[in-house]
Backbone as a chain_set.jsonl record, in Angstrom:
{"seq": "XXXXXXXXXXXXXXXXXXXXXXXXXXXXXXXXXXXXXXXXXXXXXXXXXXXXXXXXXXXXXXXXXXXXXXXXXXXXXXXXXXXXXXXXXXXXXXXXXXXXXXXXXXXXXXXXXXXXX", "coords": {"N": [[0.858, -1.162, 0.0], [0.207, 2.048, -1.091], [1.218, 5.591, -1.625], [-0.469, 6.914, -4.395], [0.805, 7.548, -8.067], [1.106, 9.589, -11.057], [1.688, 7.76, -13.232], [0.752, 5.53, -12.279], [-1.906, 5.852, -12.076], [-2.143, 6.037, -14.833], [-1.77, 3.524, -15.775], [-3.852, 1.579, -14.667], [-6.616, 3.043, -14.831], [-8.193, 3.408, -17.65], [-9.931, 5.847, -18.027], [-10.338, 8.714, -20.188], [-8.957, 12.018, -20.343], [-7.954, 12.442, -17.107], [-8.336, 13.409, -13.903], [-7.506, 15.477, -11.219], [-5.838, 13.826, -8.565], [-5.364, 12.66, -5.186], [-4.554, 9.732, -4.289], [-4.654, 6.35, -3.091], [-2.613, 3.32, -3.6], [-2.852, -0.009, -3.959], [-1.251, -3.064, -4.113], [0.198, -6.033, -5.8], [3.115, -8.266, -5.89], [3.961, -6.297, -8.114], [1.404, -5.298, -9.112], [-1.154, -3.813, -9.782], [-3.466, -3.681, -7.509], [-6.075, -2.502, -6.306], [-7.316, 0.917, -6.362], [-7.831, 3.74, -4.341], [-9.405, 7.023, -3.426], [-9.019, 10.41, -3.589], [-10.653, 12.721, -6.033], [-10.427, 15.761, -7.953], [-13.032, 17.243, -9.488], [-14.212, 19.476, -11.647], [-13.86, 21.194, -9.68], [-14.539, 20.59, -7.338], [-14.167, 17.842, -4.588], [-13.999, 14.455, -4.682], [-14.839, 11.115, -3.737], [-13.312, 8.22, -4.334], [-13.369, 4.136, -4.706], [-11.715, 1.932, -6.536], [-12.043, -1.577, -7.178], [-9.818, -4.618, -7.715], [-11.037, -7.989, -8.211], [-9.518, -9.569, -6.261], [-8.431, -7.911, -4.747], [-10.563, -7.913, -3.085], [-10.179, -9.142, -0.755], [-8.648, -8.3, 1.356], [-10.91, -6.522, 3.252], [-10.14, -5.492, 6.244], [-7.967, -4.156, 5.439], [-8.921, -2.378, 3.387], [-11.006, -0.803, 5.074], [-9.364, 0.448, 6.799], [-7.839, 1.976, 5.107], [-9.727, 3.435, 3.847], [-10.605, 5.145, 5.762], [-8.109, 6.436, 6.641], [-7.568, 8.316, 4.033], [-9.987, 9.875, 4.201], [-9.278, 11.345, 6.882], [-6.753, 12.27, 5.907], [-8.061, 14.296, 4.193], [-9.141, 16.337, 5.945], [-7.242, 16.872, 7.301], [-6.008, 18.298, 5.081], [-7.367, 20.354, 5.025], [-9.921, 19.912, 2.834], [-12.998, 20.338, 2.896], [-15.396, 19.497, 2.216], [-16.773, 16.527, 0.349], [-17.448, 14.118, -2.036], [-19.596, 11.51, -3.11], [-20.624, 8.52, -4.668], [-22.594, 5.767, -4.108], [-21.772, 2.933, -5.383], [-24.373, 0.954, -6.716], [-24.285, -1.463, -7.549], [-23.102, -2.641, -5.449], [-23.539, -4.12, -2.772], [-22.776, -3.378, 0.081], [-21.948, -0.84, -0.055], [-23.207, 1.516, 0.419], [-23.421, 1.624, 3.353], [-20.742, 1.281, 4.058], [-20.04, 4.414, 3.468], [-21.043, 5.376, 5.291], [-20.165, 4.679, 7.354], [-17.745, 5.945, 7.134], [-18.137, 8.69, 7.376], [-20.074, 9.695, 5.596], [-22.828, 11.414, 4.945], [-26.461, 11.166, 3.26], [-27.149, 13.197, 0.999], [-29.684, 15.662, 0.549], [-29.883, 17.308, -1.66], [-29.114, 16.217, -4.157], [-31.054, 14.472, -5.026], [-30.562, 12.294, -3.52], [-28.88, 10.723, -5.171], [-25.943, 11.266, -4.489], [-23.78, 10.972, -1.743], [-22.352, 13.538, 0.95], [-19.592, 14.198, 2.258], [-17.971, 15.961, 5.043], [-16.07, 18.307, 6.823], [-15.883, 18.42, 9.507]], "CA": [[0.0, 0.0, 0.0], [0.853, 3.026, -0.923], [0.764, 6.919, -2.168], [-0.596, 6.918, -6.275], [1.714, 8.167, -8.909], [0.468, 9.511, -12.433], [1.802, 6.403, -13.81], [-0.236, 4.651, -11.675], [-3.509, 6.317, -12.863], [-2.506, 5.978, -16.382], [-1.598, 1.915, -15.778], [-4.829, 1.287, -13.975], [-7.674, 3.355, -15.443], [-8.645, 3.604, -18.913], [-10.756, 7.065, -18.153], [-9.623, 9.666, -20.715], [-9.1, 13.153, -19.32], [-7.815, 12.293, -15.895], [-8.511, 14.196, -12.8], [-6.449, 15.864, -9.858], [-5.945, 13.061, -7.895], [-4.712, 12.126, -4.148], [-4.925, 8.682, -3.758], [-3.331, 5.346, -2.424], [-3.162, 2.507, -4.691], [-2.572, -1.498, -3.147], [-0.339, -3.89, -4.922], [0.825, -7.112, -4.712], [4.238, -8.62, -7.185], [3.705, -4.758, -9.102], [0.393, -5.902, -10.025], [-2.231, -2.771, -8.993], [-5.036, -4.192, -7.295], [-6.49, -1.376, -6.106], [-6.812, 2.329, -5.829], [-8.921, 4.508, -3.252], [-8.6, 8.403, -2.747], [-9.786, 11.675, -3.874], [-10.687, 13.029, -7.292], [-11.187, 17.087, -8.137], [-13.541, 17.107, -10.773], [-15.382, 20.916, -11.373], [-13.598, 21.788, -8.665], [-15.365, 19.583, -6.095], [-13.739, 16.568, -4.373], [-15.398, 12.82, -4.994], [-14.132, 9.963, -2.975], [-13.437, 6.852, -5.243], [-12.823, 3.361, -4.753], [-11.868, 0.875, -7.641], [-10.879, -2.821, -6.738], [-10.19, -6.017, -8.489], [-11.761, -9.429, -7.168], [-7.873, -9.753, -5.754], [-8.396, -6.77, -3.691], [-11.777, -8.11, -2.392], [-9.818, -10.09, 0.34], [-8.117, -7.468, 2.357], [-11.38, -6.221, 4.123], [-9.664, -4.781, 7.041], [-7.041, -3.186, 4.83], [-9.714, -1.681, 2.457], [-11.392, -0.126, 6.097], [-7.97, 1.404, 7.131], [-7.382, 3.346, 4.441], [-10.53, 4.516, 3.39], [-10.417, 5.547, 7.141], [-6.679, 7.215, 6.625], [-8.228, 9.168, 3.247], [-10.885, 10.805, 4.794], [-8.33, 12.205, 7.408], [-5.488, 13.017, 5.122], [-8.711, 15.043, 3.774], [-9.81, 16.971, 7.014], [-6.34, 17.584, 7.467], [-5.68, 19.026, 4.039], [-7.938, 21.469, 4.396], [-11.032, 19.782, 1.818], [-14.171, 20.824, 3.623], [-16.635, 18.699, 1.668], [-16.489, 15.307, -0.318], [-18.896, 13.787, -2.595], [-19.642, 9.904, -3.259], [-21.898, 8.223, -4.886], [-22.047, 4.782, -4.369], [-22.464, 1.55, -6.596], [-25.952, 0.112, -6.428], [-24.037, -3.141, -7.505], [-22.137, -2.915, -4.613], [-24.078, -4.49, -1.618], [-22.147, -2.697, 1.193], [-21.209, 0.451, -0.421], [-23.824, 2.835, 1.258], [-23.379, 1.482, 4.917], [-18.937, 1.902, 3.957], [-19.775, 5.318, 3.265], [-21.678, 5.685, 6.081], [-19.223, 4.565, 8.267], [-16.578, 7.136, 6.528], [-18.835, 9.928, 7.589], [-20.97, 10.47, 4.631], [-24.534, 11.497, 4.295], [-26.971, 11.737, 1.589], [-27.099, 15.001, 0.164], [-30.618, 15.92, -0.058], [-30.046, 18.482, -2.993], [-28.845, 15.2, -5.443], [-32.03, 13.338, -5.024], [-30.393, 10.853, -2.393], [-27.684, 9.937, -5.377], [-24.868, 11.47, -3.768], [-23.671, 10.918, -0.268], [-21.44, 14.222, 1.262], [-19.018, 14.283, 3.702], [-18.019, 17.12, 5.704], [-15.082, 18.139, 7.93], [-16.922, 19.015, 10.854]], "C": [[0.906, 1.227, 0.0], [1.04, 4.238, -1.743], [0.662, 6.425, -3.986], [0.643, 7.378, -6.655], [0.748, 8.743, -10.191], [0.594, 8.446, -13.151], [0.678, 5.46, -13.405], [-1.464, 4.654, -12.116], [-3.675, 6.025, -14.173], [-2.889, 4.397, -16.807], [-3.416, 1.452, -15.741], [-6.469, 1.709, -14.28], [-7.494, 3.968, -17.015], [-9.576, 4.822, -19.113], [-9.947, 8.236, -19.051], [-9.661, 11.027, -19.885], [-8.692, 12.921, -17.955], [-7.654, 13.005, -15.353], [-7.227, 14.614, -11.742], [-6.64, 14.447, -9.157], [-5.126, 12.779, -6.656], [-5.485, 10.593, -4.079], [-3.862, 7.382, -3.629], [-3.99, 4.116, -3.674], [-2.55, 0.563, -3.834], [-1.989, -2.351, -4.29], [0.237, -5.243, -4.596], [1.715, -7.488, -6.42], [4.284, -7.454, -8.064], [2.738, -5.146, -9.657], [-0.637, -4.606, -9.302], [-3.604, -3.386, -8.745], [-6.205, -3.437, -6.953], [-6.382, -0.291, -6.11], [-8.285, 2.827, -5.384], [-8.478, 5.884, -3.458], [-9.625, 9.217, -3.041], [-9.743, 11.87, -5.215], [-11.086, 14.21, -7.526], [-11.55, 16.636, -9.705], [-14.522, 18.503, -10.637], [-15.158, 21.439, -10.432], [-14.546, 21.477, -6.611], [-14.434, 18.351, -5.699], [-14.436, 15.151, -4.316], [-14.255, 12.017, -4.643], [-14.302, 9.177, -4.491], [-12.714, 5.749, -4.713], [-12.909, 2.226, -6.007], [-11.245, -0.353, -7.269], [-10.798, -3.927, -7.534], [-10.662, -6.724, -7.576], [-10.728, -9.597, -6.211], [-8.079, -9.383, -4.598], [-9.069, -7.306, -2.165], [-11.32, -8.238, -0.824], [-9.419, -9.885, 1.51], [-8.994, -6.661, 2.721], [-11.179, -4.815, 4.786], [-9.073, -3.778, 6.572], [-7.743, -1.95, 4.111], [-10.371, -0.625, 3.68], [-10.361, 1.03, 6.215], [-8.151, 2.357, 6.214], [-8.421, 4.085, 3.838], [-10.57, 5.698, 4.859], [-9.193, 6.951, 6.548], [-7.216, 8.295, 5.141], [-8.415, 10.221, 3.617], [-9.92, 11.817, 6.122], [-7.563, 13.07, 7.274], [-6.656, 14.491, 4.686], [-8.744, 16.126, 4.606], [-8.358, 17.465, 7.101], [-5.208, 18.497, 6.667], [-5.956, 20.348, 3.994], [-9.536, 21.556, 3.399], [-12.165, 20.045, 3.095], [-15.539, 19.835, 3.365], [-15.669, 17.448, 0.357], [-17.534, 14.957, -0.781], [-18.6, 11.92, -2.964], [-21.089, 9.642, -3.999], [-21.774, 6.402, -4.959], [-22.876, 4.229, -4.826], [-23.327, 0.836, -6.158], [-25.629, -1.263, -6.567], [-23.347, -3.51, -6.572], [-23.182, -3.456, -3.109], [-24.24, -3.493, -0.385], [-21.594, -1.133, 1.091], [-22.113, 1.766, 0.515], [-23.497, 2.698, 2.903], [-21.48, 1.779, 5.111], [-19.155, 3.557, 4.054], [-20.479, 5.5, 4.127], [-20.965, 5.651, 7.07], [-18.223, 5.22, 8.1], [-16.834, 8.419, 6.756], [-19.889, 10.396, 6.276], [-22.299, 10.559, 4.914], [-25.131, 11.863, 3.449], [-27.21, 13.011, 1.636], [-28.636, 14.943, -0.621], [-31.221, 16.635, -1.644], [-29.816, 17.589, -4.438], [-29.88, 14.289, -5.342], [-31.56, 12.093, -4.371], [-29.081, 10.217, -3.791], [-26.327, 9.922, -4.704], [-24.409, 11.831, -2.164], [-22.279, 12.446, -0.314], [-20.776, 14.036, 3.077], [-18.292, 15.641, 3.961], [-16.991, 17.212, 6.75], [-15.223, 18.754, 8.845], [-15.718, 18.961, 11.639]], "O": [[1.902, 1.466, 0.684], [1.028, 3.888, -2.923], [1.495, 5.78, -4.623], [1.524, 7.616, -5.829], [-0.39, 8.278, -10.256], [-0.396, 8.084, -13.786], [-0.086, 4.813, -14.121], [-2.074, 3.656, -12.501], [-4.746, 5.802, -14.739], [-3.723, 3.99, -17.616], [-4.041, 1.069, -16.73], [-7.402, 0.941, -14.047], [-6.723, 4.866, -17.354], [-10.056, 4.958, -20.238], [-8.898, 8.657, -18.563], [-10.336, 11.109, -18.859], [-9.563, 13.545, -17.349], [-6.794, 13.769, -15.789], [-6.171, 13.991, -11.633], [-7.77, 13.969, -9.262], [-3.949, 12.606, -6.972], [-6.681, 10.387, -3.871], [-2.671, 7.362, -3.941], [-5.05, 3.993, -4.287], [-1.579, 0.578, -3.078], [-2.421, -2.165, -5.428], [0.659, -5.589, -3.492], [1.335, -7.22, -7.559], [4.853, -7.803, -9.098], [2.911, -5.451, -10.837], [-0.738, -4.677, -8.077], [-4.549, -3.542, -9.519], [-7.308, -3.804, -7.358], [-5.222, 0.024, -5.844], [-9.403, 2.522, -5.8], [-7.278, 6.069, -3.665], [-10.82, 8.977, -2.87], [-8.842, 11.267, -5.798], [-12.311, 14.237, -7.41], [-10.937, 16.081, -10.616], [-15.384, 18.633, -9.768], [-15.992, 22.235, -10.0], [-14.844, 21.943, -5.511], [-13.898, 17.826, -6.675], [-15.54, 15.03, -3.785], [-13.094, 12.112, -5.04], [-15.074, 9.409, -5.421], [-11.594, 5.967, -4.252], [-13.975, 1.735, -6.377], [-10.038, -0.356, -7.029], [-11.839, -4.234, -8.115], [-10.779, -6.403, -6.393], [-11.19, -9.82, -5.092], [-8.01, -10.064, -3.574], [-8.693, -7.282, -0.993], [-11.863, -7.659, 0.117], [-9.543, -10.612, 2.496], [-8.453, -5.556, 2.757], [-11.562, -3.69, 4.466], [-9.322, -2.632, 6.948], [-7.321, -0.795, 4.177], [-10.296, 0.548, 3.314], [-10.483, 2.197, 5.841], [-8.583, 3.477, 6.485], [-8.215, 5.195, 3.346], [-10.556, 6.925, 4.758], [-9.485, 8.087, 6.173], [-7.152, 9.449, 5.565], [-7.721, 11.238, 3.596], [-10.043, 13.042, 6.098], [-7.394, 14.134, 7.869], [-6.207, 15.628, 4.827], [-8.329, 17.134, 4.034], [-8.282, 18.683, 6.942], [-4.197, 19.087, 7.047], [-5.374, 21.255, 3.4], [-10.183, 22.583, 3.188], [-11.818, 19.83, 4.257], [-16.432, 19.553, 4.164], [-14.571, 17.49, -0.197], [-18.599, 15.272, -0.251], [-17.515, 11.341, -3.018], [-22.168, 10.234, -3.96], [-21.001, 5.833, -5.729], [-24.087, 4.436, -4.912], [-23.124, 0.063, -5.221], [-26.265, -2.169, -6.029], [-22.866, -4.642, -6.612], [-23.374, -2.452, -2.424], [-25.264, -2.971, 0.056], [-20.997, -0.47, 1.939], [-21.601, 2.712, 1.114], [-23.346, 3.711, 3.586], [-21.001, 2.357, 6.087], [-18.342, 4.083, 4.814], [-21.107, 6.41, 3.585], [-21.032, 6.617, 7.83], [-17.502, 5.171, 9.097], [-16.023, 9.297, 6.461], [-20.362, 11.531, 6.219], [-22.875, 9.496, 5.145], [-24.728, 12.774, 2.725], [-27.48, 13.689, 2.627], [-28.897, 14.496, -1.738], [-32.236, 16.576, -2.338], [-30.167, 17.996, -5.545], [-29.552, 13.134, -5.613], [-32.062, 10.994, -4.61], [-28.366, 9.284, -3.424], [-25.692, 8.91, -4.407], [-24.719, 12.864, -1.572], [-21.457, 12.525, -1.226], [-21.155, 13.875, 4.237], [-18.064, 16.37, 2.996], [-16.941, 16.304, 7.58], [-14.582, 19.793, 9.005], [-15.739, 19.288, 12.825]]}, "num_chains": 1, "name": "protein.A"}
């Protein structure tokens, strides 16, 4: 585990245009199994997590650092965060719930915000 690179972003996602990004990326043999972090997009910050099946396994690990994120955030300075999480994801609203987010009445309940209260 450990801080992104641009390389990293380019390896790992296929999104054209790529964003400001702080984020941590998980690895195992140089193989990227994951990446978590922040994304300015419009000048807003949006949590993201992307994992392979690989990833799935480390749980705990996946807790931690969304945990350590959201901190690095509060102690950056970001004030607000946006999420929206994957309907195919089972567990994704009660994760972001436990990360501090809440829905954001003003997006029709799509997007959860968090806040550095």
């Amino acid at each position: 585990v450990r801080a992104a690179t641009r390389d990293d972003l380019a390896r790992f996602s296929d999104m054209p245009n790529k964003p400001t990004i702080k984020a941590i990326v998980a690895e195992i043999d140089g193989e990227i199994i994951g990446m978590g972090g922040l994304a300015r997009v419009k000048g807003r910050w949006h949590a993201f997590c992307d994992l392979t099946p690989e990833a799935r396994k480390f749980k705990v690990t996946i807790a931690k650092i969304g945990k350590r994120i959201m901190e690095d955030a509060k102690a950056s300075g970001i004030r607000f965060v946006y999420a929206q999480p994957d309907l195919n994801e089972p567990n994704a609203t009660a994760w972001l719930t436990r990360l501090g987010f809440e829905p954001d009445a003003r997006s029709g309940g799509i997007l959860y915000r968090w806040s550095a209260k």
